[in-house]
mmCIF file of N, CA and C in Angstrom:
data_model
loop_
_atom_site.group_PDB
_atom_site.id
_atom_site.type_symbol
_atom_site.label_atom_id
_atom_site.label_comp_id
_atom_site.label_asym_id
_atom_site.label_seq_id
_atom_site.Cartn_x
_atom_site.Cartn_y
_atom_site.Cartn_z
ATOM 1 N N MET A 1 100.109 76.512 90.245
ATOM 2 C CA MET A 1 100.984 77.606 90.625
ATOM 3 C C MET A 1 101.096 78.572 89.447
ATOM 4 N N THR A 2 101.380 79.806 89.775
ATOM 5 C CA THR A 2 101.473 80.876 88.794
ATOM 6 C C THR A 2 102.846 81.515 88.879
ATOM 7 N N LEU A 3 103.384 81.912 87.729
ATOM 8 C CA LEU A 3 104.650 82.627 87.711
ATOM 9 C C LEU A 3 104.348 84.118 87.667
ATOM 10 N N PHE A 4 104.851 84.842 88.651
ATOM 11 C CA PHE A 4 104.665 86.281 88.774
ATOM 12 C C PHE A 4 106.041 86.924 88.687
ATOM 13 N N GLU A 5 106.169 87.964 87.860
ATOM 14 C CA GLU A 5 107.447 88.671 87.742
ATOM 15 C C GLU A 5 107.216 90.158 87.970
ATOM 16 N N TYR A 6 108.165 90.771 88.656
ATOM 17 C CA TYR A 6 108.041 92.181 89.026
ATOM 18 C C TYR A 6 109.429 92.805 89.010
ATOM 19 N N GLU A 7 109.510 94.066 88.589
ATOM 20 C CA GLU A 7 110.788 94.790 88.645
ATOM 21 C C GLU A 7 110.528 96.236 89.036
ATOM 22 N N HIS A 8 111.405 96.759 89.879
ATOM 23 C CA HIS A 8 111.363 98.176 90.263
ATOM 24 C C HIS A 8 112.780 98.721 90.241
ATOM 25 N N THR A 9 112.934 99.913 89.678
ATOM 26 C CA THR A 9 114.233 100.573 89.603
ATOM 27 C C THR A 9 114.135 101.941 90.243
ATOM 28 N N GLU A 10 115.136 102.271 91.023
ATOM 29 C CA GLU A 10 115.235 103.579 91.671
ATOM 30 C C GLU A 10 116.637 104.123 91.391
ATOM 31 N N THR A 11 116.733 105.388 91.032
ATOM 32 C CA THR A 11 118.046 105.998 90.793
ATOM 33 C C THR A 11 118.415 106.851 92.001
ATOM 34 N N THR A 12 119.668 106.724 92.418
ATOM 35 C CA THR A 12 120.184 107.487 93.544
ATOM 36 C C THR A 12 121.444 108.219 93.113
ATOM 37 N N THR A 13 121.712 109.328 93.754
ATOM 38 C CA THR A 13 122.958 110.053 93.487
ATOM 39 C C THR A 13 124.142 109.372 94.177
ATOM 40 N N ALA A 14 123.853 108.464 95.070
ATOM 41 C CA ALA A 14 124.916 107.751 95.797
ATOM 42 C C ALA A 14 125.605 106.747 94.869
ATOM 43 N N PRO A 15 126.904 106.555 95.053
ATOM 44 C CA PRO A 15 127.593 105.529 94.275
ATOM 45 C C PRO A 15 127.243 104.134 94.790
ATOM 46 N N ALA A 16 127.506 103.137 93.969
ATOM 47 C CA ALA A 16 127.256 101.749 94.369
ATOM 48 C C ALA A 16 127.981 101.423 95.674
ATOM 49 N N SER A 17 129.133 102.029 95.881
ATOM 50 C CA SER A 17 129.914 101.754 97.094
ATOM 51 C C SER A 17 129.214 102.231 98.364
ATOM 52 N N ALA A 18 128.207 103.091 98.238
ATOM 53 C CA ALA A 18 127.429 103.523 99.410
ATOM 54 C C ALA A 18 126.209 102.630 99.626
ATOM 55 N N VAL A 19 125.711 102.012 98.566
ATOM 56 C CA VAL A 19 124.546 101.130 98.681
ATOM 57 C C VAL A 19 124.970 99.737 99.144
ATOM 58 N N TRP A 20 126.058 99.239 98.592
ATOM 59 C CA TRP A 20 126.485 97.861 98.855
ATOM 60 C C TRP A 20 126.584 97.524 100.346
ATOM 61 N N PRO A 21 127.204 98.359 101.178
ATOM 62 C CA PRO A 21 127.280 98.007 102.613
ATOM 63 C C PRO A 21 125.915 97.919 103.292
ATOM 64 N N LEU A 22 124.930 98.634 102.779
ATOM 65 C CA LEU A 22 123.583 98.564 103.345
ATOM 66 C C LEU A 22 122.925 97.238 103.003
ATOM 67 N N TRP A 23 123.358 96.619 101.930
ATOM 68 C CA TRP A 23 122.859 95.292 101.575
ATOM 69 C C TRP A 23 123.598 94.201 102.333
ATOM 70 N N THR A 24 124.905 94.310 102.431
ATOM 71 C CA THR A 24 125.680 93.219 103.025
ATOM 72 C C THR A 24 125.537 93.151 104.543
ATOM 73 N N ASP A 25 125.130 94.229 105.178
ATOM 74 C CA ASP A 25 124.863 94.216 106.617
ATOM 75 C C ASP A 25 123.363 93.977 106.804
ATOM 76 N N THR A 26 122.972 92.702 106.790
ATOM 77 C CA THR A 26 121.551 92.364 106.819
ATOM 78 C C THR A 26 120.840 92.858 108.083
ATOM 79 N N SER A 27 121.597 93.094 109.149
ATOM 80 C CA SER A 27 120.969 93.618 110.370
ATOM 81 C C SER A 27 120.397 95.020 110.131
ATOM 82 N N ARG A 28 120.857 95.693 109.065
ATOM 83 C CA ARG A 28 120.375 97.050 108.756
ATOM 84 C C ARG A 28 119.185 97.057 107.806
ATOM 85 N N TRP A 29 118.810 95.909 107.247
ATOM 86 C CA TRP A 29 117.701 95.890 106.295
ATOM 87 C C TRP A 29 116.420 96.505 106.859
ATOM 88 N N PRO A 30 116.069 96.282 108.135
ATOM 89 C CA PRO A 30 114.848 96.913 108.653
ATOM 90 C C PRO A 30 114.910 98.446 108.674
ATOM 91 N N GLU A 31 116.109 99.028 108.576
ATOM 92 C CA GLU A 31 116.218 100.486 108.530
ATOM 93 C C GLU A 31 115.588 101.050 107.264
ATOM 94 N N TRP A 32 115.625 100.314 106.182
ATOM 95 C CA TRP A 32 115.079 100.819 104.919
ATOM 96 C C TRP A 32 113.892 100.008 104.408
ATOM 97 N N ASP A 33 113.622 98.862 105.000
ATOM 98 C CA ASP A 33 112.462 98.060 104.611
ATOM 99 C C ASP A 33 111.536 97.931 105.807
ATOM 100 N N ALA A 34 110.490 98.744 105.817
ATOM 101 C CA ALA A 34 109.568 98.793 106.958
ATOM 102 C C ALA A 34 108.822 97.476 107.161
ATOM 103 N N GLY A 35 108.825 96.591 106.172
ATOM 104 C CA GLY A 35 108.143 95.315 106.301
ATOM 105 C C GLY A 35 108.952 94.258 107.026
ATOM 106 N N LEU A 36 110.158 94.610 107.441
ATOM 107 C CA LEU A 36 111.025 93.659 108.142
ATOM 108 C C LEU A 36 111.260 94.100 109.575
ATOM 109 N N ARG A 37 111.246 93.125 110.469
ATOM 110 C CA ARG A 37 111.578 93.405 111.862
ATOM 111 C C ARG A 37 113.024 93.037 112.150
ATOM 112 N N GLU A 38 113.488 91.919 111.539
ATOM 113 C CA GLU A 38 114.857 91.453 111.786
ATOM 114 C C GLU A 38 115.297 90.565 110.632
ATOM 115 N N VAL A 39 116.573 90.676 110.262
ATOM 116 C CA VAL A 39 117.170 89.784 109.269
ATOM 117 C C VAL A 39 118.493 89.304 109.831
ATOM 118 N N VAL A 40 118.642 87.981 109.873
ATOM 119 C CA VAL A 40 119.860 87.373 110.427
ATOM 120 C C VAL A 40 120.463 86.488 109.342
ATOM 121 N N LEU A 41 121.730 86.710 109.066
ATOM 122 C CA LEU A 41 122.461 85.884 108.110
ATOM 123 C C LEU A 41 123.390 84.982 108.910
ATOM 124 N N ASP A 42 123.359 83.683 108.621
ATOM 125 C CA ASP A 42 124.117 82.702 109.406
ATOM 126 C C ASP A 42 125.503 82.435 108.827
ATOM 127 N N GLY A 43 126.202 83.482 108.464
ATOM 128 C CA GLY A 43 127.533 83.342 107.895
ATOM 129 C C GLY A 43 127.876 84.563 107.068
ATOM 130 N N PRO A 44 128.923 84.456 106.251
ATOM 131 C CA PRO A 44 129.343 85.599 105.446
ATOM 132 C C PRO A 44 128.365 85.881 104.306
ATOM 133 N N PHE A 45 128.414 87.091 103.800
ATOM 134 C CA PHE A 45 127.545 87.494 102.700
ATOM 135 C C PHE A 45 128.131 86.947 101.403
ATOM 136 N N GLU A 46 127.834 85.655 101.159
ATOM 137 C CA GLU A 46 128.328 84.977 99.963
ATOM 138 C C GLU A 46 127.335 83.897 99.558
ATOM 139 N N ALA A 47 127.417 83.490 98.302
ATOM 140 C CA ALA A 47 126.507 82.467 97.797
ATOM 141 C C ALA A 47 126.575 81.217 98.664
ATOM 142 N N GLY A 48 125.397 80.680 98.969
ATOM 143 C CA GLY A 48 125.296 79.479 99.786
ATOM 144 C C GLY A 48 124.969 79.743 101.239
ATOM 145 N N THR A 49 125.140 80.972 101.694
ATOM 146 C CA THR A 49 124.838 81.311 103.083
ATOM 147 C C THR A 49 123.332 81.483 103.253
ATOM 148 N N SER A 50 122.804 80.934 104.339
ATOM 149 C CA SER A 50 121.376 81.029 104.645
ATOM 150 C C SER A 50 121.145 81.973 105.811
ATOM 151 N N GLY A 51 119.904 82.340 105.976
ATOM 152 C CA GLY A 51 119.523 83.199 107.087
ATOM 153 C C GLY A 51 118.018 83.177 107.243
ATOM 154 N N THR A 52 117.526 84.085 108.085
ATOM 155 C CA THR A 52 116.082 84.213 108.299
ATOM 156 C C THR A 52 115.678 85.680 108.273
ATOM 157 N N MET A 53 114.469 85.903 107.777
ATOM 158 C CA MET A 53 113.836 87.224 107.796
ATOM 159 C C MET A 53 112.613 87.118 108.682
ATOM 160 N N THR A 54 112.431 88.100 109.540
ATOM 161 C CA THR A 54 111.259 88.113 110.399
ATOM 162 C C THR A 54 110.476 89.384 110.129
ATOM 163 N N MET A 55 109.191 89.194 109.829
ATOM 164 C CA MET A 55 108.276 90.307 109.631
ATOM 165 C C MET A 55 107.398 90.421 110.870
ATOM 166 N N PRO A 56 106.859 91.590 111.124
ATOM 167 C CA PRO A 56 105.996 91.729 112.295
ATOM 168 C C PRO A 56 104.885 90.676 112.303
ATOM 169 N N ASP A 57 104.674 90.082 113.450
ATOM 170 C CA ASP A 57 103.589 89.118 113.668
ATOM 171 C C ASP A 57 103.686 87.860 112.808
ATOM 172 N N ARG A 58 104.903 87.481 112.397
ATOM 173 C CA ARG A 58 105.099 86.258 111.609
ATOM 174 C C ARG A 58 106.336 85.529 112.121
ATOM 175 N N PRO A 59 106.350 84.224 111.952
ATOM 176 C CA PRO A 59 107.559 83.483 112.336
ATOM 177 C C PRO A 59 108.681 83.766 111.330
ATOM 178 N N PRO A 60 109.933 83.519 111.703
ATOM 179 C CA PRO A 60 111.051 83.741 110.778
ATOM 180 C C PRO A 60 110.899 82.908 109.499
ATOM 181 N N ILE A 61 111.282 83.507 108.385
ATOM 182 C CA ILE A 61 111.214 82.853 107.081
ATOM 183 C C ILE A 61 112.653 82.624 106.606
ATOM 184 N N PRO A 62 113.007 81.386 106.271
ATOM 185 C CA PRO A 62 114.371 81.116 105.819
ATOM 186 C C PRO A 62 114.605 81.596 104.380
ATOM 187 N N PHE A 63 115.841 82.018 104.117
ATOM 188 C CA PHE A 63 116.248 82.384 102.767
ATOM 189 C C PHE A 63 117.702 81.987 102.585
ATOM 190 N N THR A 64 118.128 81.905 101.328
ATOM 191 C CA THR A 64 119.513 81.557 101.003
ATOM 192 C C THR A 64 120.031 82.501 99.928
ATOM 193 N N LEU A 65 121.247 82.998 100.129
ATOM 194 C CA LEU A 65 121.911 83.769 99.079
ATOM 195 C C LEU A 65 122.352 82.773 98.007
ATOM 196 N N THR A 66 121.877 82.943 96.786
ATOM 197 C CA THR A 66 122.204 81.993 95.725
ATOM 198 C C THR A 66 123.275 82.524 94.785
ATOM 199 N N ALA A 67 123.487 83.840 94.766
ATOM 200 C CA ALA A 67 124.537 84.443 93.939
ATOM 201 C C ALA A 67 124.934 85.763 94.566
ATOM 202 N N VAL A 68 126.227 86.045 94.565
ATOM 203 C CA VAL A 68 126.736 87.329 95.061
ATOM 204 C C VAL A 68 127.835 87.789 94.111
ATOM 205 N N ASP A 69 127.663 88.985 93.563
ATOM 206 C CA ASP A 69 128.679 89.628 92.735
ATOM 207 C C ASP A 69 129.140 90.835 93.544
ATOM 208 N N ASP A 70 130.228 90.660 94.262
ATOM 209 C CA ASP A 70 130.689 91.639 95.254
ATOM 210 C C ASP A 70 130.672 93.065 94.717
ATOM 211 N N GLY A 71 129.947 93.917 95.412
ATOM 212 C CA GLY A 71 129.866 95.329 95.068
ATOM 213 C C GLY A 71 128.842 95.659 93.996
ATOM 214 N N ARG A 72 128.247 94.646 93.367
ATOM 215 C CA ARG A 72 127.316 94.900 92.261
ATOM 216 C C ARG A 72 125.917 94.331 92.465
ATOM 217 N N GLY A 73 125.808 93.179 93.118
ATOM 218 C CA GLY A 73 124.470 92.634 93.269
ATOM 219 C C GLY A 73 124.451 91.266 93.904
ATOM 220 N N PHE A 74 123.248 90.815 94.185
ATOM 221 C CA PHE A 74 123.068 89.490 94.775
ATOM 222 C C PHE A 74 121.661 88.991 94.493
ATOM 223 N N THR A 75 121.511 87.686 94.619
ATOM 224 C CA THR A 75 120.217 87.038 94.466
ATOM 225 C C THR A 75 119.973 86.185 95.692
ATOM 226 N N ASP A 76 118.746 86.228 96.193
ATOM 227 C CA ASP A 76 118.392 85.328 97.291
ATOM 228 C C ASP A 76 117.098 84.612 96.945
ATOM 229 N N GLU A 77 116.936 83.450 97.571
ATOM 230 C CA GLU A 77 115.787 82.597 97.295
ATOM 231 C C GLU A 77 115.125 82.188 98.597
ATOM 232 N N THR A 78 113.812 82.220 98.576
ATOM 233 C CA THR A 78 113.009 81.776 99.713
ATOM 234 C C THR A 78 112.082 80.673 99.219
ATOM 235 N N ARG A 79 112.130 79.542 99.897
ATOM 236 C CA ARG A 79 111.225 78.429 99.562
ATOM 237 C C ARG A 79 110.201 78.295 100.680
ATOM 238 N N LEU A 80 108.960 78.384 100.280
ATOM 239 C CA LEU A 80 107.845 78.227 101.202
ATOM 240 C C LEU A 80 107.016 77.031 100.741
ATOM 241 N N PRO A 81 106.186 76.497 101.594
ATOM 242 C CA PRO A 81 105.299 75.423 101.129
ATOM 243 C C PRO A 81 104.459 75.937 99.951
ATOM 244 N N GLY A 82 104.613 75.328 98.796
ATOM 245 C CA GLY A 82 103.839 75.710 97.623
ATOM 246 C C GLY A 82 104.317 76.935 96.879
ATOM 247 N N ALA A 83 105.517 77.451 97.199
ATOM 248 C CA ALA A 83 105.988 78.657 96.506
ATOM 249 C C ALA A 83 107.511 78.779 96.586
ATOM 250 N N THR A 84 108.067 79.356 95.545
ATOM 251 C CA THR A 84 109.487 79.724 95.519
ATOM 252 C C THR A 84 109.570 81.185 95.105
ATOM 253 N N LEU A 85 110.306 81.964 95.891
ATOM 254 C CA LEU A 85 110.464 83.388 95.635
ATOM 255 C C LEU A 85 111.939 83.671 95.377
ATOM 256 N N VAL A 86 112.239 84.344 94.280
ATOM 257 C CA VAL A 86 113.607 84.702 93.936
ATOM 258 C C VAL A 86 113.687 86.223 93.849
ATOM 259 N N PHE A 87 114.620 86.791 94.612
ATOM 260 C CA PHE A 87 114.813 88.240 94.660
ATOM 261 C C PHE A 87 116.196 88.568 94.101
ATOM 262 N N GLU A 88 116.238 89.361 93.033
ATOM 263 C CA GLU A 88 117.503 89.814 92.457
ATOM 264 C C GLU A 88 117.680 91.287 92.800
ATOM 265 N N HIS A 89 118.862 91.650 93.270
ATOM 266 C CA HIS A 89 119.180 93.022 93.665
ATOM 267 C C HIS A 89 120.455 93.417 92.939
ATOM 268 N N TRP A 90 120.390 94.460 92.090
ATOM 269 C CA TRP A 90 121.564 94.816 91.290
ATOM 270 C C TRP A 90 121.784 96.309 91.281
ATOM 271 N N LEU A 91 123.034 96.683 91.177
ATOM 272 C CA LEU A 91 123.435 98.077 91.078
ATOM 273 C C LEU A 91 124.012 98.302 89.690
ATOM 274 N N GLU A 92 123.495 99.312 89.002
ATOM 275 C CA GLU A 92 123.970 99.653 87.668
ATOM 276 C C GLU A 92 124.411 101.105 87.669
ATOM 277 N N ASP A 93 125.478 101.392 86.949
ATOM 278 C CA ASP A 93 125.940 102.770 86.836
ATOM 279 C C ASP A 93 124.904 103.602 86.088
ATOM 280 N N ALA A 94 124.655 104.789 86.592
ATOM 281 C CA ALA A 94 123.748 105.741 85.952
ATOM 282 C C ALA A 94 124.529 107.032 85.715
ATOM 283 N N GLU A 95 123.998 107.891 84.886
ATOM 284 C CA GLU A 95 124.699 109.127 84.538
ATOM 285 C C GLU A 95 125.081 109.935 85.772
ATOM 286 N N ASP A 96 124.166 110.066 86.713
ATOM 287 C CA ASP A 96 124.429 110.870 87.909
ATOM 288 C C ASP A 96 124.404 110.053 89.188
ATOM 289 N N GLY A 97 124.804 108.794 89.126
ATOM 290 C CA GLY A 97 124.799 107.980 90.333
ATOM 291 C C GLY A 97 124.648 106.512 90.027
ATOM 292 N N THR A 98 123.645 105.907 90.659
ATOM 293 C CA THR A 98 123.466 104.455 90.580
ATOM 294 C C THR A 98 121.989 104.118 90.441
ATOM 295 N N ARG A 99 121.706 103.144 89.597
ATOM 296 C CA ARG A 99 120.357 102.580 89.518
ATOM 297 C C ARG A 99 120.317 101.356 90.418
ATOM 298 N N ILE A 100 119.353 101.321 91.317
ATOM 299 C CA ILE A 100 119.119 100.173 92.177
ATOM 300 C C ILE A 100 117.975 99.396 91.528
ATOM 301 N N VAL A 101 118.250 98.152 91.157
ATOM 302 C CA VAL A 101 117.269 97.343 90.439
ATOM 303 C C VAL A 101 116.873 96.153 91.305
ATOM 304 N N TYR A 102 115.570 96.006 91.520
ATOM 305 C CA TYR A 102 115.013 94.860 92.239
ATOM 306 C C TYR A 102 114.139 94.085 91.271
ATOM 307 N N ARG A 103 114.409 92.799 91.137
ATOM 308 C CA ARG A 103 113.569 91.915 90.325
ATOM 309 C C ARG A 103 113.078 90.797 91.236
ATOM 310 N N VAL A 104 111.814 90.504 91.134
ATOM 311 C CA VAL A 104 111.220 89.459 91.964
ATOM 312 C C VAL A 104 110.467 88.485 91.058
ATOM 313 N N THR A 105 110.723 87.211 91.259
ATOM 314 C CA THR A 105 109.988 86.164 90.560
ATOM 315 C C THR A 105 109.372 85.269 91.629
ATOM 316 N N VAL A 106 108.071 85.065 91.516
ATOM 317 C CA VAL A 106 107.349 84.230 92.469
ATOM 318 C C VAL A 106 106.667 83.117 91.698
ATOM 319 N N ASP A 107 106.977 81.901 92.057
ATOM 320 C CA ASP A 107 106.292 80.740 91.507
ATOM 321 C C ASP A 107 105.432 80.201 92.641
ATOM 322 N N GLY A 108 104.143 80.520 92.585
ATOM 323 C CA GLY A 108 103.265 80.139 93.685
ATOM 324 C C GLY A 108 101.851 80.621 93.440
ATOM 325 N N PRO A 109 101.056 80.703 94.496
ATOM 326 C CA PRO A 109 99.671 81.150 94.364
ATOM 327 C C PRO A 109 99.618 82.554 93.742
ATOM 328 N N PRO A 110 98.642 82.833 92.893
ATOM 329 C CA PRO A 110 98.600 84.104 92.170
ATOM 330 C C PRO A 110 98.572 85.346 93.063
ATOM 331 N N GLU A 111 98.008 85.245 94.247
ATOM 332 C CA GLU A 111 97.924 86.418 95.126
ATOM 333 C C GLU A 111 99.240 86.706 95.857
ATOM 334 N N LEU A 112 100.167 85.765 95.862
ATOM 335 C CA LEU A 112 101.404 85.933 96.626
ATOM 336 C C LEU A 112 102.317 87.007 96.030
ATOM 337 N N GLY A 113 102.492 87.013 94.713
ATOM 338 C CA GLY A 113 103.397 87.980 94.075
ATOM 339 C C GLY A 113 103.064 89.418 94.408
ATOM 340 N N PRO A 114 101.828 89.867 94.162
ATOM 341 C CA PRO A 114 101.479 91.249 94.501
ATOM 342 C C PRO A 114 101.622 91.557 95.994
ATOM 343 N N ALA A 115 101.325 90.597 96.841
ATOM 344 C CA ALA A 115 101.457 90.819 98.286
ATOM 345 C C ALA A 115 102.914 91.008 98.688
ATOM 346 N N VAL A 116 103.806 90.226 98.068
ATOM 347 C CA VAL A 116 105.234 90.293 98.405
ATOM 348 C C VAL A 116 105.871 91.584 97.907
ATOM 349 N N THR A 117 105.394 92.116 96.786
ATOM 350 C CA THR A 117 106.061 93.257 96.157
ATOM 351 C C THR A 117 105.393 94.607 96.415
ATOM 352 N N GLU A 118 104.274 94.631 97.114
ATOM 353 C CA GLU A 118 103.535 95.889 97.253
ATOM 354 C C GLU A 118 104.338 97.008 97.911
ATOM 355 N N ASP A 119 105.249 96.689 98.819
ATOM 356 C CA ASP A 119 106.017 97.745 99.480
ATOM 357 C C ASP A 119 107.424 97.919 98.890
ATOM 358 N N THR A 120 107.715 97.216 97.798
ATOM 359 C CA THR A 120 109.052 97.301 97.204
ATOM 360 C C THR A 120 109.440 98.725 96.809
ATOM 361 N N PRO A 121 108.600 99.490 96.110
ATOM 362 C CA PRO A 121 109.022 100.856 95.766
ATOM 363 C C PRO A 121 109.413 101.694 96.986
ATOM 364 N N ASP A 122 108.647 101.589 98.060
ATOM 365 C CA ASP A 122 108.968 102.351 99.275
ATOM 366 C C ASP A 122 110.300 101.903 99.863
ATOM 367 N N ALA A 123 110.541 100.597 99.892
ATOM 368 C CA ALA A 123 111.790 100.079 100.460
ATOM 369 C C ALA A 123 112.996 100.493 99.622
ATOM 370 N N VAL A 124 112.891 100.397 98.314
ATOM 371 C CA VAL A 124 114.024 100.756 97.451
ATOM 372 C C VAL A 124 114.293 102.256 97.522
ATOM 373 N N ARG A 125 113.239 103.059 97.572
ATOM 374 C CA ARG A 125 113.408 104.504 97.735
ATOM 375 C C ARG A 125 114.097 104.827 99.062
ATOM 376 N N ALA A 126 113.691 104.159 100.124
ATOM 377 C CA ALA A 126 114.302 104.385 101.440
ATOM 378 C C ALA A 126 115.769 103.946 101.439
ATOM 379 N N LEU A 127 116.080 102.849 100.747
ATOM 380 C CA LEU A 127 117.468 102.400 100.626
ATOM 381 C C LEU A 127 118.301 103.472 99.921
ATOM 382 N N ALA A 128 117.783 104.024 98.849
ATOM 383 C CA ALA A 128 118.498 105.073 98.107
ATOM 384 C C ALA A 128 118.745 106.286 98.996
ATOM 385 N N ARG A 129 117.732 106.709 99.734
ATOM 386 C CA ARG A 129 117.883 107.897 100.610
ATOM 387 C C ARG A 129 118.895 107.622 101.733
ATOM 388 N N LEU A 130 118.880 106.398 102.278
ATOM 389 C CA LEU A 130 119.828 106.043 103.337
ATOM 390 C C LEU A 130 121.256 106.060 102.797
ATOM 391 N N ALA A 131 121.452 105.554 101.585
ATOM 392 C CA ALA A 131 122.778 105.584 100.968
ATOM 393 C C ALA A 131 123.244 107.008 100.764
ATOM 394 N N GLU A 132 122.352 107.880 100.317
ATOM 395 C CA GLU A 132 122.699 109.284 100.121
ATOM 396 C C GLU A 132 123.038 109.961 101.442
ATOM 397 N N ALA A 133 122.269 109.650 102.476
ATOM 398 C CA ALA A 133 122.524 110.243 103.791
ATOM 399 C C ALA A 133 123.867 109.778 104.355
ATOM 400 N N SER A 134 124.270 108.546 104.043
ATOM 401 C CA SER A 134 125.549 108.039 104.558
ATOM 402 C C SER A 134 126.725 108.831 104.008
ATOM 403 N N LEU A 135 126.553 109.472 102.868
ATOM 404 C CA LEU A 135 127.619 110.280 102.288
ATOM 405 C C LEU A 135 127.761 111.628 102.979
ATOM 406 N N ARG A 136 126.673 112.073 103.599
ATOM 407 C CA ARG A 136 126.695 113.357 104.300
ATOM 408 C C ARG A 136 127.128 113.223 105.749
ATOM 409 N N ALA A 137 127.154 111.984 106.245
ATOM 410 C CA ALA A 137 127.476 111.765 107.667
ATOM 411 C C ALA A 137 128.964 111.932 107.937
#
């Protein structure tokens, strides 16, 4: 197995308070992440809660929220046969808004990390734009 690490940061003019609800309402994740068809969380948005993510043409993949810092960030973990994927999502104050930080660590086959993260910049950019649009609504 190989350890793969990746990070992407996007700055938005929206405050963290506009991004956070887009994260905690997992049913909305497909609105900003085109690689997802459905995300279901089986309980409250807090550490220890599990759920499933469904991508087009794939069976649901289980994940668990492993850490939640209300209003600031969360970490989730996905265990697959032969791989563990850890996704960290954090909001940091920026001069003119908020930095959205995504960190991904994949312990698994070497080709898995790049495949999992290839659309991350597009998804994070779309999340930022959706947060900004929510302020104009």
